[in-house]
Amino acid sequence: MIKPIGDRIIIEPIEQEEKTAGGILLPGTAKEKPQEGKVVAVGIGAFRDGQRVAPEVQVGDRVLFNKFAGTELKVDGTDVLLMHESDVLAILS
Amino acid sequence: MIKPIGDRIIIEPIEQEEKTAGGILLPGTAKEKPQEGKVVAVGIGAFRDGQRVAPEVQVGDRVLFNKFAGTELKVDGTDVLLMHESDVLAILS
Amino acid sequence: MIKPIGDRIIIEPIEQEEKTAGGILLPGTAKEKPQEGKVVAVGIGAFRDGQRVAPEVQVGDRVLFNKFAGTELKVDGTDVLLMHESDVLAILS
Amino acid sequence: MIKPIGDRIIIEPIEQEEKTAGGILLPGTAKEKPQEGKVVAVGIGAFRDGQRVAPEVQVGDRVLFNKFAGTELKVDGTDVLLMHESDVLAILS
Amino acid sequence: MIKPIGDRIIIEPIEQEEKTAGGILLPGTAKEKPQEGKVVAVGIGAFRDGQRVAPEVQVGDRVLFNKFAGTELKVDGTDVLLMHESDVLAILS
Amino acid sequence: MIKPIGDRIIIEPIEQEEKTAGGILLPGTAKEKPQEGKVVAVGIGAFRDGQRVAPEVQVGDRVLFNKFAGTELKVDGTDVLLMHESDVLAILS
Amino acid sequence: MIKPIGDRIIIEPIEQEEKTAGGILLPGTAKEKPQEGKVVAVGIGAFRDGQRVAPEVQVGDRVLFNKFAGTELKVDGTDVLLMHESDVLAILS
């Protein structure tokens, strides 16, 4: 098991189909085309202004995140990315 | 459905007529001519000074925003921009 | 109608007579000679240190502001500038 | 009348005699030789840490200020400088 | 005995097997491949927003940390790294 | 009389003998060799985190300060330096 | 006597034996090899978030500090370094 520290989270990237589950199409041309993935682990959140700020995303959420975000890891054979929550743009449902 | 994180919002850009609904004319010459669009989704707002600051703009508002702001997405066939609320200049009514 | 967001305001620049209404003469030579104008709209103010700080300037004030401040707009045929309140130097009366 | 915004103040520079009223001699050689002047207007002060911080200088004070500080204006025929209070070094008495 | 100051911690790096104890495989190609190690000492934590923030990691935790983090030391013949807690990415269990 | 503003202070530099009064020898070779001097005036202190922080040094203290700190002035024929208190390293006694 | 200001402290560097008292060996090769020394004076601590934060180190502590930290002084014939407490890495015992 792997528990991200602070405001970090772990995302399992989802191969880029033409259209995402949420009907989101990521324009192919854009250099910094956001990526889609599933949240597999979250930290306890950042410490800011004297308090822990719980992360907005939760395990299981499908999210859009910045293209070059995070550090590559392989957990139990699965490729994942460890990144700061600030690299997540939106939650898809 | 797509829910922006934190202080991000989603805007559907409106093609630039000579004069906007609010009678605003965006001088053609200016390199950074602000763009007009409609707010289609807002996040819960930024966490600042120990509290969530709700966004000033709301879904349905016509707004002016910075020219090169945001990340391009296509949601259900519609081109939209995902950006930080700080890229919005004014609300048109 | 156009409502600036946050700490932004809208100013209608006043053509530069030799001497302004308040008897202020803006030395022609200075490269960054401040400009004079009238405030036509104000936002709700900046969010700072956990509170909204209402703008010091009000609609109708004649003000001096930094030369290259703001974004050009045309509202109902009138050329105006949308800028942050921090670009305003003084109120003339 | 001209009222500076926030932490700005207006100073009427005093021509540099060898020795100032307060017996202060500003060494001629120093490139950034501070200047002397009289305060003619003050703003309501900066907004910091959730409160207005009243300016330390008052109208009528003779002060030393940084050489290249401020924006030149002419008010009722008098050359003055509009600057941030942080450009003032000391009060002479 | 060595006690790190503030938010610093001391980690004993663990030689990089193909797969870590927690089943984490650190992709060989990635230039900034995170490293694995065991926490051997922690400080009292950073002073932030008026309070001491205790470190999230504890002595004995297996962690992933940034590749080039920390200062090399040898304590009782063991190679260790002294670093800021912010260089730790996750706790493995 | 000259009263420094905010966190500024005024120091009368003391010519550099081999050994200072406090038995401090300032190694000649060091490019940024700290200087010794006597505090002749202090301001009311910096405004920080919502309060005035009184200066640590007082008039009459012999101090060590950073080599190139401050602005040169001559007060009643005496060469002095006006600087921020943060340029003072230590108090000698 | 010499009293450091604010968060500064004074350290008497200890010549680098192969192994320090605390059994710490500082790998010779590392360019920024941390140094060992003894704390001989401490200030009242930094002013942060509205309060004085007492230094973690005390007079008499053996510490590791950053290689190029501090300003050289000679006090009563002894070579010492005056530095900010943030340059201290750990306390040895």
XYZ file of C-alpha atoms in Angstrom:
651
model
C 0.000 0.000 0.000
C 1.231 3.499 -0.757
C 0.031 6.612 1.084
C 0.847 9.978 -0.510
C 2.196 12.690 1.842
C 0.416 16.038 2.436
C -1.420 17.423 -0.607
C -0.188 14.683 -2.930
C -2.482 12.148 -4.644
C -1.973 9.078 -6.870
C -3.761 8.752 -10.212
C -4.014 5.835 -12.595
C -3.967 7.434 -16.056
C -6.674 6.210 -18.466
C -5.689 5.662 -22.076
C -7.002 8.583 -24.127
C -10.116 7.429 -26.098
C -11.589 9.947 -28.517
C -14.223 10.800 -25.955
C -13.912 10.291 -22.196
C -16.603 8.657 -20.070
C -17.948 12.048 -19.165
C -18.345 12.949 -22.819
C -15.228 15.113 -22.660
C -13.205 15.239 -25.848
C -9.638 16.385 -25.379
C -8.743 18.236 -28.566
C -5.906 16.183 -30.067
C -3.938 19.145 -31.332
C -3.425 21.012 -28.019
C 0.200 20.569 -26.888
C -0.795 20.616 -23.200
C -3.881 18.455 -23.709
C -5.136 17.552 -20.210
C -5.120 13.830 -19.333
C -7.822 11.695 -17.801
C -7.358 9.257 -14.951
C -8.759 7.652 -11.805
C -7.744 8.661 -8.272
C -6.313 5.609 -6.439
C -4.909 7.265 -3.289
C -5.039 10.665 -1.549
C -2.934 12.234 1.211
C -4.257 14.023 4.318
C -4.137 17.350 2.434
C -1.989 20.482 2.532
C -1.283 22.401 5.786
C -2.401 25.976 5.036
C -3.281 29.012 7.156
C -2.966 26.959 10.343
C -5.127 23.995 9.334
C -5.173 20.768 7.245
C -7.195 21.341 4.098
C -8.709 18.015 3.086
C -8.315 17.210 -0.633
C -11.335 17.937 -2.870
C -10.810 14.726 -4.871
C -11.510 11.269 -3.437
C -10.428 7.720 -4.250
C -12.430 6.485 -7.235
C -12.998 9.941 -8.802
C -12.397 10.240 -12.565
C -10.417 13.441 -13.063
C -8.731 15.630 -15.638
C -5.165 16.638 -14.784
C -2.304 18.626 -16.250
C -0.438 16.830 -19.009
C 3.107 16.645 -17.580
C 2.150 16.398 -13.927
C 3.537 13.931 -11.437
C 6.173 11.276 -10.916
C 5.838 7.860 -12.608
C 5.533 4.798 -10.387
C 4.399 1.198 -10.945
C 2.297 -0.167 -8.099
C 1.489 -3.879 -8.218
C 2.163 -3.828 -11.937
C 0.000 -0.771 -12.630
C 1.464 2.453 -14.004
C 0.437 5.375 -11.799
C 1.361 9.029 -11.325
C 2.074 10.664 -7.954
C 1.276 14.425 -8.092
C 0.129 17.465 -6.111
C -3.664 17.930 -5.973
C -3.163 21.370 -7.555
C -2.422 19.543 -10.842
C -6.011 18.257 -10.994
C -8.302 20.472 -13.129
C -11.740 18.900 -12.738
C -13.778 15.896 -11.587
C -15.746 14.002 -14.284
C -19.005 12.245 -13.491
C -20.836 16.321 -16.085
C -17.590 18.134 -15.297
C -16.893 19.911 -12.000
C -13.912 22.280 -11.906
C -11.597 22.002 -8.863
C -11.001 24.879 -6.411
C -11.039 28.349 -7.982
C -11.393 27.033 -11.528
C -14.435 27.695 -13.761
C -15.557 26.554 -17.234
C -16.576 29.092 -19.887
C -18.175 28.588 -23.277
C -16.570 31.267 -25.483
C -19.014 33.333 -27.581
C -17.977 34.171 -31.120
C -16.852 37.814 -31.228
C -19.635 39.955 -32.827
C -18.806 43.618 -33.397
C -20.753 44.497 -30.278
C -21.473 42.147 -27.392
C -24.895 41.691 -25.805
C -23.994 44.215 -23.163
C -23.134 46.796 -25.784
C -19.432 46.169 -25.211
C -17.241 46.587 -28.258
C -13.865 44.921 -28.008
C -11.491 47.082 -30.036
C -10.273 44.807 -32.841
C -6.747 46.143 -32.838
C -5.745 45.362 -29.224
C -3.426 42.332 -29.187
C -4.795 41.071 -25.881
C -8.412 41.867 -26.724
C -10.513 40.318 -23.947
C -12.940 37.557 -24.970
C -16.606 37.126 -24.152
C -18.230 33.922 -22.999
C -20.822 32.228 -20.801
C -20.031 30.502 -17.491
C -21.114 26.831 -17.670
C -19.543 25.459 -14.447
C -17.833 26.802 -11.310
C -15.727 25.143 -8.621
C -16.144 25.536 -4.846
C -13.703 28.481 -4.880
C -10.125 29.069 -3.723
C -8.951 28.219 -0.173
C -7.473 31.509 1.131
C -6.646 32.901 4.576
C -8.201 29.860 6.246
C -11.515 29.822 4.389
C -13.175 28.866 1.081
C -13.863 31.996 -0.948
C -16.905 31.343 -3.107
C -16.475 32.419 -6.737
C -17.975 35.816 -7.710
C -19.208 34.477 -11.067
C -22.126 32.040 -11.371
C -23.330 29.575 -13.981
C -25.124 31.497 -16.727
C -23.181 34.770 -16.306
C -21.895 36.425 -19.493
C -18.322 37.459 -18.763
C -15.248 39.071 -20.237
C -12.032 37.101 -19.732
C -8.343 37.319 -20.599
C -7.521 36.433 -24.180
C -5.167 33.438 -23.748
C -6.679 32.080 -20.553
C -7.559 28.470 -19.882
C -7.270 24.951 -21.233
C -9.339 23.861 -24.238
C -11.854 21.040 -23.749
C -14.851 19.755 -25.739
C -17.790 18.797 -23.541
C -20.669 17.026 -25.266
C -19.499 18.479 -28.558
C -19.171 22.052 -27.268
C -15.812 23.841 -27.182
C -15.160 25.202 -23.690
C -12.276 26.694 -21.713
C -11.296 25.618 -18.196
C -9.549 28.515 -16.348
C -8.899 30.144 -12.973
C -11.544 32.671 -11.889
C -8.774 35.290 -11.669
C -8.773 35.314 -15.501
C -12.303 36.765 -15.543
C -12.346 40.594 -15.863
C -16.021 41.517 -15.591
C -19.642 40.313 -15.659
C -21.857 41.656 -18.480
C -25.577 42.142 -17.996
C -24.063 47.062 -17.904
C -20.566 45.849 -16.990
C -19.498 44.910 -13.468
C -15.759 44.529 -12.838
C -14.656 41.454 -10.829
C -12.852 41.688 -7.455
C -10.467 44.642 -7.128
C -10.966 45.772 -10.726
C -12.535 49.125 -11.708
C -13.503 50.817 -15.000
C -12.289 54.315 -15.846
C -13.268 56.651 -18.665
C -9.994 58.440 -19.578
C -10.262 62.257 -19.899
C -8.365 63.888 -22.717
C -5.230 65.564 -21.291
C -5.782 69.357 -21.077
C -2.799 71.392 -19.956
C -4.311 71.619 -16.501
C -6.807 69.154 -15.022
C -9.993 70.129 -13.196
C -8.173 69.891 -9.906
C -5.471 72.245 -11.092
C -3.100 69.344 -11.626
C -0.648 69.782 -14.473
C 0.885 66.579 -15.714
C 4.384 67.466 -16.865
C 4.421 66.682 -20.606
C 7.963 65.417 -20.606
C 7.597 62.529 -18.133
C 7.512 59.218 -20.051
C 5.132 57.619 -17.552
C 2.999 60.730 -17.165
C -0.030 59.675 -15.130
C -3.427 59.917 -16.842
C -6.636 61.472 -15.620
C -10.071 59.884 -15.866
C -13.466 59.334 -14.285
C -14.482 56.130 -12.452
C -17.552 54.579 -14.147
C -17.717 51.188 -12.368
C -16.101 49.440 -9.381
C -15.951 45.804 -8.290
C -16.658 44.439 -4.790
C -12.957 44.812 -3.899
C -10.036 42.448 -3.336
C -10.242 39.453 -0.945
C -7.299 39.960 1.458
C -6.394 38.630 4.901
C -9.743 36.851 5.177
C -12.003 39.759 4.235
C -13.322 41.789 1.274
C -11.578 45.159 1.180
C -13.975 47.666 -0.368
C -12.368 49.860 -3.041
C -11.283 53.386 -1.941
C -12.488 54.954 -5.210
C -16.169 55.344 -6.052
C -18.188 55.822 -9.238
C -17.925 59.469 -10.310
C -14.485 60.114 -8.760
C -11.927 61.924 -10.932
C -8.657 60.070 -10.517
C -5.056 59.920 -11.629
C -3.872 56.493 -12.769
C -0.755 54.823 -14.131
C -0.088 55.522 -17.785
C -0.181 52.006 -19.325
C -2.712 50.503 -16.949
C -5.711 48.440 -17.930
C -7.436 46.742 -20.835
C -9.205 48.833 -23.518
C -12.960 48.346 -23.944
C -15.727 50.346 -25.674
C -18.948 50.457 -23.676
C -21.968 51.954 -25.415
C -19.628 53.773 -27.778
C -17.386 55.156 -25.033
C -13.714 54.190 -24.764
C -12.950 52.928 -21.249
C -10.153 51.118 -19.415
C -10.642 48.124 -17.120
C -7.828 47.963 -14.490
C -6.888 46.916 -10.962
C -7.559 49.576 -8.296
C -3.851 49.426 -7.387
C -3.190 51.322 -10.655
C -5.008 54.388 -9.298
C -2.628 56.962 -7.722
C -4.929 59.632 -6.320
C -8.447 61.115 -6.242
C -8.849 64.690 -7.563
C -11.518 67.003 -6.182
C -7.331 69.111 -4.045
C -5.521 65.790 -4.528
C -5.889 62.830 -2.190
C -3.329 59.992 -2.562
C -4.716 56.416 -2.540
C -3.758 53.807 0.100
C -0.141 54.034 1.337
C 0.773 56.802 -1.103
C 1.802 60.344 -0.027
C 2.641 63.594 -1.821
C 5.883 65.461 -1.102
C 7.043 68.891 -2.196
C 10.797 68.473 -2.766
C 13.009 71.164 -1.150
C 15.930 72.413 -3.162
C 19.129 70.860 -1.769
C 21.023 73.449 0.336
C 24.389 72.334 1.671
C 22.783 71.695 5.026
C 19.085 70.949 5.591
C 16.976 72.617 8.271
C 17.664 69.738 10.581
C 21.404 70.117 10.157
C 21.506 67.129 7.846
C 24.123 67.322 5.139
C 23.533 65.027 2.216
C 26.955 64.027 0.958
C 27.129 65.343 -2.611
C 29.086 62.427 -3.960
C 26.613 59.605 -3.127
C 24.820 58.542 -6.327
C 21.594 57.761 -4.462
C 21.808 60.825 -2.223
C 18.472 60.986 -0.378
C 16.320 64.053 -1.021
C 14.602 66.373 1.399
C 11.018 67.566 1.115
C 7.800 68.527 2.876
C 4.735 66.250 3.102
C 1.702 67.982 1.524
C -0.821 65.090 1.446
C -1.153 61.566 2.834
C -3.467 58.644 1.989
C -5.445 56.512 4.455
C -2.507 54.052 4.651
C -1.820 50.526 3.426
C -4.216 47.594 4.066
C -2.036 44.950 5.789
C -2.737 41.876 7.895
C -6.455 42.650 7.933
C -6.257 46.306 8.981
C -5.519 49.846 7.704
C -2.082 50.928 8.891
C -2.126 54.716 9.257
C 0.921 56.429 7.702
C 3.750 57.410 10.113
C 4.334 60.737 8.321
C 1.880 63.641 8.533
C 1.156 66.722 6.438
C 3.786 69.360 7.216
C 6.577 66.910 8.180
C 10.016 67.561 6.685
C 11.322 64.214 5.486
C 14.185 62.480 3.747
C 13.167 60.188 0.888
C 14.769 57.917 -1.703
C 16.316 59.759 -4.621
C 14.344 58.362 -7.596
C 11.081 57.797 -5.800
C 7.659 58.809 -7.029
C 5.772 60.262 -9.977
C 6.143 63.956 -10.902
C 3.048 66.156 -10.763
C 2.436 69.922 -10.726
C -0.312 70.965 -8.309
C -1.419 74.600 -8.477
C 1.895 75.467 -10.097
C 4.012 73.610 -7.530
C 6.206 70.629 -8.484
C 5.423 67.667 -6.257
C 6.143 63.937 -6.118
C 3.533 61.229 -5.506
C 5.162 58.133 -3.898
C 4.640 55.158 -1.574
C 5.324 55.903 2.116
C 7.930 53.110 2.070
C 10.151 55.501 0.059
C 10.417 57.843 3.054
C 13.575 57.218 5.167
C 13.206 59.599 8.107
C 11.410 62.624 9.593
C 13.531 65.749 10.273
C 12.689 68.130 13.092
C 22.761 10.389 18.278
C 21.717 12.953 15.693
C 18.542 15.037 15.940
C 17.425 16.884 12.779
C 16.332 20.545 13.223
C 12.822 21.795 12.402
C 11.174 20.079 9.425
C 14.241 18.013 8.571
C 14.360 14.195 8.742
C 17.051 11.533 8.249
C 16.547 8.618 5.858
C 18.593 5.494 5.284
C 18.337 4.862 1.529
C 17.482 1.276 0.536
C 19.283 -0.188 -2.456
C 16.907 -0.166 -5.438
C 15.627 -3.740 -6.033
C 13.412 -4.190 -9.075
C 10.388 -4.108 -6.844
C 10.198 -2.437 -3.435
C 8.704 -4.084 -0.350
C 5.421 -2.386 -1.033
C 5.303 -3.812 -4.528
C 6.338 -0.455 -5.975
C 8.427 -0.650 -9.100
C 10.378 2.497 -9.867
C 10.567 2.677 -13.654
C 14.289 2.450 -14.424
C 14.217 4.907 -17.291
C 12.809 7.953 -15.447
C 15.678 10.419 -14.867
C 14.179 11.613 -11.559
C 13.210 8.111 -10.433
C 12.125 8.456 -6.777
C 14.218 6.561 -4.208
C 13.124 4.292 -1.399
C 14.418 4.462 2.158
C 13.689 4.070 5.864
C 13.161 7.023 8.225
C 15.748 6.883 11.047
C 15.208 10.294 12.702
C 12.696 13.178 12.548
C 12.806 16.775 13.791
C 10.081 18.575 15.777
C 8.525 19.804 12.527
C 8.254 23.133 10.717
C 6.985 26.331 12.432
C 4.095 27.519 10.217
C 1.143 29.877 10.686
C 2.002 30.325 14.366
C 2.356 26.661 15.337
C 4.691 23.630 15.132
C 3.424 21.220 12.510
C 4.486 17.716 13.528
C 6.013 15.678 10.671
C 3.687 13.181 8.918
C 6.439 10.536 8.686
C 7.728 8.650 11.718
C 10.889 6.717 12.571
C 10.682 3.276 10.956
C 8.449 4.323 8.029
C 9.476 3.081 4.568
C 9.132 6.067 2.235
C 9.611 7.227 -1.316
C 11.571 10.474 -1.686
C 12.848 12.791 -4.404
C 15.923 11.487 -6.199
C 18.479 14.249 -5.477
C 17.168 15.264 -2.074
C 19.241 15.770 1.048
C 22.786 15.978 2.345
C 24.935 12.833 2.623
C 26.123 11.802 6.085
C 27.563 8.585 7.559
C 26.203 7.797 11.008
C 27.868 4.931 12.869
C 29.094 3.603 9.531
C 25.714 3.816 7.813
C 25.140 6.078 4.810
C 22.138 8.325 5.438
C 20.539 11.411 3.910
C 19.421 14.486 5.873
C 16.545 16.276 4.042
C 13.428 18.416 4.438
C 10.186 16.418 4.962
C 8.806 18.138 1.843
C 11.145 15.872 -0.196
C 9.199 12.785 0.912
C 6.510 11.715 -1.616
C 4.743 8.815 0.071
C 4.786 6.235 2.875
C 4.954 2.542 1.830
C 3.375 -0.170 3.940
C 16.874 65.826 15.103
C 16.282 62.925 12.720
C 13.776 60.118 13.355
C 14.047 57.000 11.155
C 10.771 55.608 9.745
C 9.465 52.098 10.558
C 12.170 49.442 11.007
C 14.988 51.800 10.057
C 17.792 52.836 12.469
C 20.751 55.252 12.329
C 24.280 54.076 13.180
C 27.474 56.046 13.660
C 30.192 53.798 12.204
C 33.277 53.327 14.431
C 36.627 53.314 12.701
C 37.888 49.721 12.491
C 40.636 49.123 15.134
C 42.326 45.712 15.062
C 40.138 44.619 17.962
C 36.749 46.140 18.818
C 35.745 47.165 22.336
C 34.047 43.835 22.805
C 37.219 41.963 21.903
C 35.840 41.191 18.466
C 38.407 41.037 15.728
C 37.016 41.416 12.248
C 39.224 39.322 10.011
C 40.770 41.803 7.560
C 40.698 39.471 4.624
C 36.924 38.812 4.489
C 35.444 40.819 1.608
C 32.159 41.366 3.460
C 33.850 42.060 6.794
C 31.066 43.291 9.120
C 31.414 46.834 10.468
C 31.124 48.131 13.994
C 29.162 51.196 15.055
C 26.971 52.882 17.657
C 23.181 53.194 17.370
C 22.184 56.889 17.472
C 18.475 56.673 16.530
C 15.800 53.998 16.079
C 12.362 54.012 14.428
C 9.117 52.652 15.919
C 9.822 49.244 14.320
C 8.377 47.233 11.437
C 4.619 46.550 11.059
C 4.382 42.733 10.820
C 1.586 40.197 11.291
C -0.805 42.934 12.454
C 1.442 44.578 15.055
C 4.405 46.957 15.507
C 7.517 44.954 16.355
C 9.767 47.144 18.488
C 13.416 47.129 17.366
C 15.795 44.834 19.320
C 18.598 47.429 19.270
C 18.475 50.631 21.321
C 20.167 54.021 21.173
C 23.693 53.683 22.581
C 24.159 49.993 21.654
C 27.460 49.041 20.003
C 26.584 46.759 17.112
C 28.008 44.790 14.216
C 26.284 45.387 10.886
C 26.538 44.271 7.264
C 29.354 45.897 5.334
C 27.487 47.717 2.542
C 24.325 48.455 4.463
C 22.522 51.775 4.592
C 22.445 55.272 3.124
C 25.176 57.797 4.020
C 24.123 60.998 5.814
C 25.979 63.691 7.783
C 24.102 64.837 10.881
C 25.519 67.860 12.687
C 28.873 67.152 11.067
C 28.922 63.463 11.967
C 28.933 60.751 9.270
C 26.127 58.273 9.925
C 24.361 55.450 8.110
C 20.575 55.029 7.870
C 19.644 51.326 7.428
C 17.024 48.649 8.094
C 17.405 46.871 11.465
C 17.696 43.570 9.555
C 21.207 44.699 8.537
C 22.368 44.532 12.171
C 24.064 41.185 13.039
C 24.763 41.442 16.765
C 25.006 43.688 19.847
C 28.436 44.012 21.484
C 28.819 44.612 25.228
C 30.260 39.665 24.985
C 28.403 39.401 21.688
C 24.644 38.852 21.387
C 23.295 37.808 17.952
C 20.147 39.629 16.740
C 16.853 37.843 16.011
C 17.227 34.328 14.582
C 21.005 34.530 14.340
C 23.390 32.299 16.346
C 27.183 32.062 16.787
C 29.029 28.784 16.246
C 32.624 27.834 16.964
C 33.573 25.478 14.089
C 35.287 22.230 15.154
C 38.156 21.005 13.005
C 36.926 18.092 10.854
C 38.239 14.774 12.311
C 37.443 11.658 10.282
C 34.613 10.902 12.678
C 32.770 13.469 14.801
C 32.018 13.008 18.501
C 28.595 11.731 17.645
C 30.067 9.087 15.368
C 29.101 11.122 12.315
C 31.434 10.804 9.378
C 31.170 13.580 6.867
C 31.967 12.030 3.500
C 35.098 13.837 2.333
C 34.164 13.949 -1.286
C 30.836 15.850 -1.000
C 31.408 19.439 -2.193
C 28.870 20.825 0.288
C 30.017 18.598 3.134
C 28.248 19.889 6.267
C 30.502 21.238 9.050
C 30.491 20.504 12.748
C 30.694 23.094 15.501
C 29.612 24.192 18.961
C 26.942 26.833 19.632
C 28.450 29.709 21.686
C 25.622 32.285 21.509
C 21.980 32.466 20.386
C 19.616 35.363 19.678
C 16.028 35.762 20.931
C 14.731 34.004 17.802
C 12.865 35.047 14.664
C 9.614 37.090 14.777
C 7.117 34.980 12.792
C 3.322 34.862 12.529
C 2.979 37.441 15.314
C 5.283 35.820 17.880
C 8.951 35.287 18.806
C 9.975 31.725 17.956
C 12.720 30.687 20.369
C 15.688 29.000 18.669
C 15.770 25.154 18.782
C 19.542 25.100 19.420
C 21.095 26.175 22.732
C 24.518 27.332 23.879
C 26.771 24.283 24.213
C 25.003 22.154 21.567
C 27.228 20.354 19.048
C 25.626 20.885 15.660
C 25.977 20.200 11.956
C 25.583 23.260 9.733
C 25.695 24.188 6.052
C 29.196 24.414 4.626
C 29.350 28.065 3.470
C 27.040 29.512 6.109
C 27.670 32.621 8.158
C 30.022 35.562 8.587
C 33.545 35.045 10.014
C 34.402 36.802 13.288
C 37.168 36.393 15.879
C 35.929 36.724 19.458
C 38.573 36.854 22.166
C 40.997 35.177 19.773
C 38.608 32.403 18.760
C 37.381 32.026 15.165
C 33.583 31.874 15.097
C 30.784 32.074 12.543
C 27.657 34.233 12.897
C 24.725 32.693 10.932
C 20.949 32.294 10.751
C 19.580 29.306 12.709
C 18.093 28.010 9.443
C 21.665 27.075 8.420
C 21.832 24.473 11.210
C 20.925 20.934 10.024
C 21.006 18.841 13.190
C 22.060 18.594 16.844
C 24.633 15.887 17.722
C 24.674 14.209 21.131
